[in-house]
């Protein structure tokens, strides 16, 4: 049973021109986390249409990767989650969805921000050396396939400054010196995510993998890393189908998961 007290919900789908991503759109005035809200909705209500999106004007307990928190100033940024049912992917192809979602976000932003826009492995959205956004993708597994996936996206849009601990952050406003309409950006991202997702659903994995590598931050450039307490210079050369990062080092080619490697400045 849901308690919707103090939560002002707007249903709005007249701004999004996609086929299904964002067509069932709930805009919440305030929520702890859009990912958690969507997860609860899934377990407490009748089945939701694929592409259902939850957007929060204020998200006060946003979650990030690796147990981090995601902070976002009320009303300034995009914080939303999308429901997808990628049952056509096997468990070891999960990373293809990460690729498609990252490409969806960067492609939607490209007309605004251009070529400096990159995907920092695995799925951070970067502008130059600064973080513009991130994703928390959570899979609900059934047997050996992915039943549904919640794609949570946080993007810094109109925020003008960031606290010290997030000093690597940047917003669209800081880059372009002007405010950007959140709903229209959400509409563009939904359309672009849908088109990459449909590529994947049509079996075009190789297209998605090539495009992802093409957008990858620091690919083929020597840079400093830290792994197992050791600092070294390495060059990203590839990302395995299962999502492991391939780094060429003085000791040969090494593969890392997200928990194992840190990008140094
Ligand atoms: C990261 O870079 O660590 C991922 C950040 C993901 C934040 C988004 S905001 C919308 C959705 N709801 C959450 O609680 N987290 C994601």
JSON list of N, CA and C and ligand atoms in Angstrom, two decimals, residues 32-36 59 61-65 68-70 78-81 124 131 133-136 152-154, ligand 1:
[
{"chain": "A", "resi": 32, "resn": "UNK", "atom": "N", "xyz": [12.17, 10.22, -1.97]},
{"chain": "A", "resi": 32, "resn": "UNK", "atom": "CA", "xyz": [13.51, 9.86, -1.48]},
{"chain": "A", "resi": 32, "resn": "UNK", "atom": "C", "xyz": [14.42, 9.53, -2.68]},
{"chain": "A", "resi": 33, "resn": "UNK", "atom": "N", "xyz": [14.00, 8.52, -3.46]},
{"chain": "A", "resi": 33, "resn": "UNK", "atom": "CA", "xyz": [14.79, 8.12, -4.61]},
{"chain": "A", "resi": 33, "resn": "UNK", "atom": "C", "xyz": [13.83, 7.63, -5.69]},
{"chain": "A", "resi": 34, "resn": "UNK", "atom": "N", "xyz": [13.99, 8.10, -6.90]},
{"chain": "A", "resi": 34, "resn": "UNK", "atom": "CA", "xyz": [13.08, 7.67, -7.99]},
{"chain": "A", "resi": 34, "resn": "UNK", "atom": "C", "xyz": [13.27, 6.18, -8.27]},
{"chain": "A", "resi": 35, "resn": "UNK", "atom": "N", "xyz": [14.50, 5.67, -8.10]},
{"chain": "A", "resi": 35, "resn": "UNK", "atom": "CA", "xyz": [14.71, 4.22, -8.28]},
{"chain": "A", "resi": 35, "resn": "UNK", "atom": "C", "xyz": [13.89, 3.43, -7.26]},
{"chain": "A", "resi": 36, "resn": "UNK", "atom": "N", "xyz": [13.96, 3.88, -5.99]},
{"chain": "A", "resi": 36, "resn": "UNK", "atom": "CA", "xyz": [13.23, 3.16, -4.94]},
{"chain": "A", "resi": 36, "resn": "UNK", "atom": "C", "xyz": [11.72, 3.28, -5.14]},
{"chain": "A", "resi": 59, "resn": "UNK", "atom": "N", "xyz": [14.65, 15.23, -5.12]},
{"chain": "A", "resi": 59, "resn": "UNK", "atom": "CA", "xyz": [15.02, 13.88, -4.67]},
{"chain": "A", "resi": 59, "resn": "UNK", "atom": "C", "xyz": [15.94, 14.07, -3.48]},
{"chain": "A", "resi": 61, "resn": "UNK", "atom": "N", "xyz": [17.04, 11.66, -1.12]},
{"chain": "A", "resi": 61, "resn": "UNK", "atom": "CA", "xyz": [17.95, 10.57, -0.70]},
{"chain": "A", "resi": 61, "resn": "UNK", "atom": "C", "xyz": [18.36, 9.76, -1.93]},
{"chain": "A", "resi": 62, "resn": "UNK", "atom": "N", "xyz": [18.87, 10.49, -2.92]},
{"chain": "A", "resi": 62, "resn": "UNK", "atom": "CA", "xyz": [19.28, 9.84, -4.16]},
{"chain": "A", "resi": 62, "resn": "UNK", "atom": "C", "xyz": [20.44, 8.88, -3.91]},
{"chain": "A", "resi": 63, "resn": "UNK", "atom": "N", "xyz": [20.40, 7.75, -4.60]},
{"chain": "A", "resi": 63, "resn": "UNK", "atom": "CA", "xyz": [21.49, 6.77, -4.46]},
{"chain": "A", "resi": 63, "resn": "UNK", "atom": "C", "xyz": [22.36, 6.76, -5.70]},
{"chain": "A", "resi": 64, "resn": "UNK", "atom": "N", "xyz": [23.67, 6.60, -5.49]},
{"chain": "A", "resi": 64, "resn": "UNK", "atom": "CA", "xyz": [24.60, 6.51, -6.60]},
{"chain": "A", "resi": 64, "resn": "UNK", "atom": "C", "xyz": [25.25, 5.14, -6.63]},
{"chain": "A", "resi": 65, "resn": "UNK", "atom": "N", "xyz": [26.20, 4.98, -7.51]},
{"chain": "A", "resi": 65, "resn": "UNK", "atom": "CA", "xyz": [26.92, 3.71, -7.59]},
{"chain": "A", "resi": 65, "resn": "UNK", "atom": "C", "xyz": [27.78, 3.49, -6.35]},
{"chain": "A", "resi": 68, "resn": "UNK", "atom": "N", "xyz": [27.32, 5.15, -2.90]},
{"chain": "A", "resi": 68, "resn": "UNK", "atom": "CA", "xyz": [27.44, 6.61, -2.76]},
{"chain": "A", "resi": 68, "resn": "UNK", "atom": "C", "xyz": [26.05, 7.25, -2.74]},
{"chain": "A", "resi": 69, "resn": "UNK", "atom": "N", "xyz": [26.03, 8.50, -2.24]},
{"chain": "A", "resi": 69, "resn": "UNK", "atom": "CA", "xyz": [24.76, 9.26, -2.31]},
{"chain": "A", "resi": 69, "resn": "UNK", "atom": "C", "xyz": [24.80, 10.13, -3.56]},
{"chain": "A", "resi": 70, "resn": "UNK", "atom": "N", "xyz": [23.60, 10.45, -4.06]},
{"chain": "A", "resi": 70, "resn": "UNK", "atom": "CA", "xyz": [23.54, 11.37, -5.20]},
{"chain": "A", "resi": 70, "resn": "UNK", "atom": "C", "xyz": [22.81, 12.63, -4.75]},
{"chain": "A", "resi": 78, "resn": "UNK", "atom": "N", "xyz": [17.88, 17.08, -13.46]},
{"chain": "A", "resi": 78, "resn": "UNK", "atom": "CA", "xyz": [17.06, 15.93, -13.82]},
{"chain": "A", "resi": 78, "resn": "UNK", "atom": "C", "xyz": [17.42, 14.75, -12.92]},
{"chain": "A", "resi": 79, "resn": "UNK", "atom": "N", "xyz": [16.42, 14.23, -12.23]},
{"chain": "A", "resi": 79, "resn": "UNK", "atom": "CA", "xyz": [16.58, 12.98, -11.47]},
{"chain": "A", "resi": 79, "resn": "UNK", "atom": "C", "xyz": [15.37, 12.13, -11.85]},
{"chain": "A", "resi": 80, "resn": "UNK", "atom": "N", "xyz": [15.62, 11.04, -12.55]},
{"chain": "A", "resi": 80, "resn": "UNK", "atom": "CA", "xyz": [14.48, 10.23, -13.01]},
{"chain": "A", "resi": 80, "resn": "UNK", "atom": "C", "xyz": [14.90, 8.77, -13.20]},
{"chain": "A", "resi": 81, "resn": "UNK", "atom": "N", "xyz": [13.88, 7.92, -13.27]},
{"chain": "A", "resi": 81, "resn": "UNK", "atom": "CA", "xyz": [14.11, 6.49, -13.47]},
{"chain": "A", "resi": 81, "resn": "UNK", "atom": "C", "xyz": [13.16, 5.96, -14.53]},
{"chain": "A", "resi": 124, "resn": "UNK", "atom": "N", "xyz": [29.35, 6.86, -16.45]},
{"chain": "A", "resi": 124, "resn": "UNK", "atom": "CA", "xyz": [29.27, 8.26, -16.05]},
{"chain": "A", "resi": 124, "resn": "UNK", "atom": "C", "xyz": [29.22, 9.13, -17.31]},
{"chain": "A", "resi": 131, "resn": "UNK", "atom": "N", "xyz": [32.28, 15.62, -14.22]},
{"chain": "A", "resi": 131, "resn": "UNK", "atom": "CA", "xyz": [31.11, 14.74, -14.25]},
{"chain": "A", "resi": 131, "resn": "UNK", "atom": "C", "xyz": [29.81, 15.53, -14.33]},
{"chain": "A", "resi": 133, "resn": "UNK", "atom": "N", "xyz": [26.85, 13.79, -15.13]},
{"chain": "A", "resi": 133, "resn": "UNK", "atom": "CA", "xyz": [25.75, 12.94, -14.69]},
{"chain": "A", "resi": 133, "resn": "UNK", "atom": "C", "xyz": [26.19, 11.51, -14.44]},
{"chain": "A", "resi": 134, "resn": "UNK", "atom": "N", "xyz": [25.26, 10.75, -13.90]},
{"chain": "A", "resi": 134, "resn": "UNK", "atom": "CA", "xyz": [25.59, 9.35, -13.63]},
{"chain": "A", "resi": 134, "resn": "UNK", "atom": "C", "xyz": [24.33, 8.50, -13.69]},
{"chain": "A", "resi": 135, "resn": "UNK", "atom": "N", "xyz": [24.55, 7.22, -13.63]},
{"chain": "A", "resi": 135, "resn": "UNK", "atom": "CA", "xyz": [23.43, 6.27, -13.73]},
{"chain": "A", "resi": 135, "resn": "UNK", "atom": "C", "xyz": [23.52, 5.18, -12.69]},
{"chain": "A", "resi": 136, "resn": "UNK", "atom": "N", "xyz": [22.37, 4.79, -12.19]},
{"chain": "A", "resi": 136, "resn": "UNK", "atom": "CA", "xyz": [22.29, 3.64, -11.31]},
{"chain": "A", "resi": 136, "resn": "UNK", "atom": "C", "xyz": [21.29, 2.67, -11.95]},
{"chain": "A", "resi": 152, "resn": "UNK", "atom": "N", "xyz": [18.16, 4.44, -13.45]},
{"chain": "A", "resi": 152, "resn": "UNK", "atom": "CA", "xyz": [18.07, 5.71, -12.73]},
{"chain": "A", "resi": 152, "resn": "UNK", "atom": "C", "xyz": [19.13, 6.67, -13.26]},
{"chain": "A", "resi": 153, "resn": "UNK", "atom": "N", "xyz": [18.71, 7.86, -13.63]},
{"chain": "A", "resi": 153, "resn": "UNK", "atom": "CA", "xyz": [19.64, 8.82, -14.25]},
{"chain": "A", "resi": 153, "resn": "UNK", "atom": "C", "xyz": [19.61, 10.15, -13.49]},
{"chain": "A", "resi": 154, "resn": "UNK", "atom": "N", "xyz": [20.78, 10.63, -13.16]},
{"chain": "A", "resi": 154, "resn": "UNK", "atom": "CA", "xyz": [20.90, 11.94, -12.53]},
{"chain": "A", "resi": 154, "resn": "UNK", "atom": "C", "xyz": [21.77, 12.81, -13.42]},
{"chain": "B", "resi": 1, "resn": "LIG", "atom": "C1", "xyz": [26.38, 7.67, -9.86]},
{"chain": "B", "resi": 1, "resn": "LIG", "atom": "O1", "xyz": [27.03, 8.32, -10.66]},
{"chain": "B", "resi": 1, "resn": "LIG", "atom": "O2", "xyz": [26.85, 7.30, -8.79]},
{"chain": "B", "resi": 1, "resn": "LIG", "atom": "C2", "xyz": [24.97, 7.30, -10.21]},
{"chain": "B", "resi": 1, "resn": "LIG", "atom": "C3", "xyz": [23.99, 8.36, -9.82]},
{"chain": "B", "resi": 1, "resn": "LIG", "atom": "C4", "xyz": [22.56, 7.99, -10.15]},
{"chain": "B", "resi": 1, "resn": "LIG", "atom": "C5", "xyz": [21.58, 9.00, -9.60]},
{"chain": "B", "resi": 1, "resn": "LIG", "atom": "C6", "xyz": [20.19, 8.78, -10.12]},
{"chain": "B", "resi": 1, "resn": "LIG", "atom": "S1", "xyz": [19.14, 10.17, -9.77]},
{"chain": "B", "resi": 1, "resn": "LIG", "atom": "C7", "xyz": [17.74, 9.26, -10.23]},
{"chain": "B", "resi": 1, "resn": "LIG", "atom": "C8", "xyz": [17.93, 7.85, -9.74]},
{"chain": "B", "resi": 1, "resn": "LIG", "atom": "N1", "xyz": [17.45, 7.70, -8.37]},
{"chain": "B", "resi": 1, "resn": "LIG", "atom": "C9", "xyz": [18.43, 7.44, -7.52]},
{"chain": "B", "resi": 1, "resn": "LIG", "atom": "O3", "xyz": [18.29, 7.27, -6.29]},
{"chain": "B", "resi": 1, "resn": "LIG", "atom": "N2", "xyz": [19.60, 7.36, -8.16]},
{"chain": "B", "resi": 1, "resn": "LIG", "atom": "C10", "xyz": [19.43, 7.57, -9.59]}
]
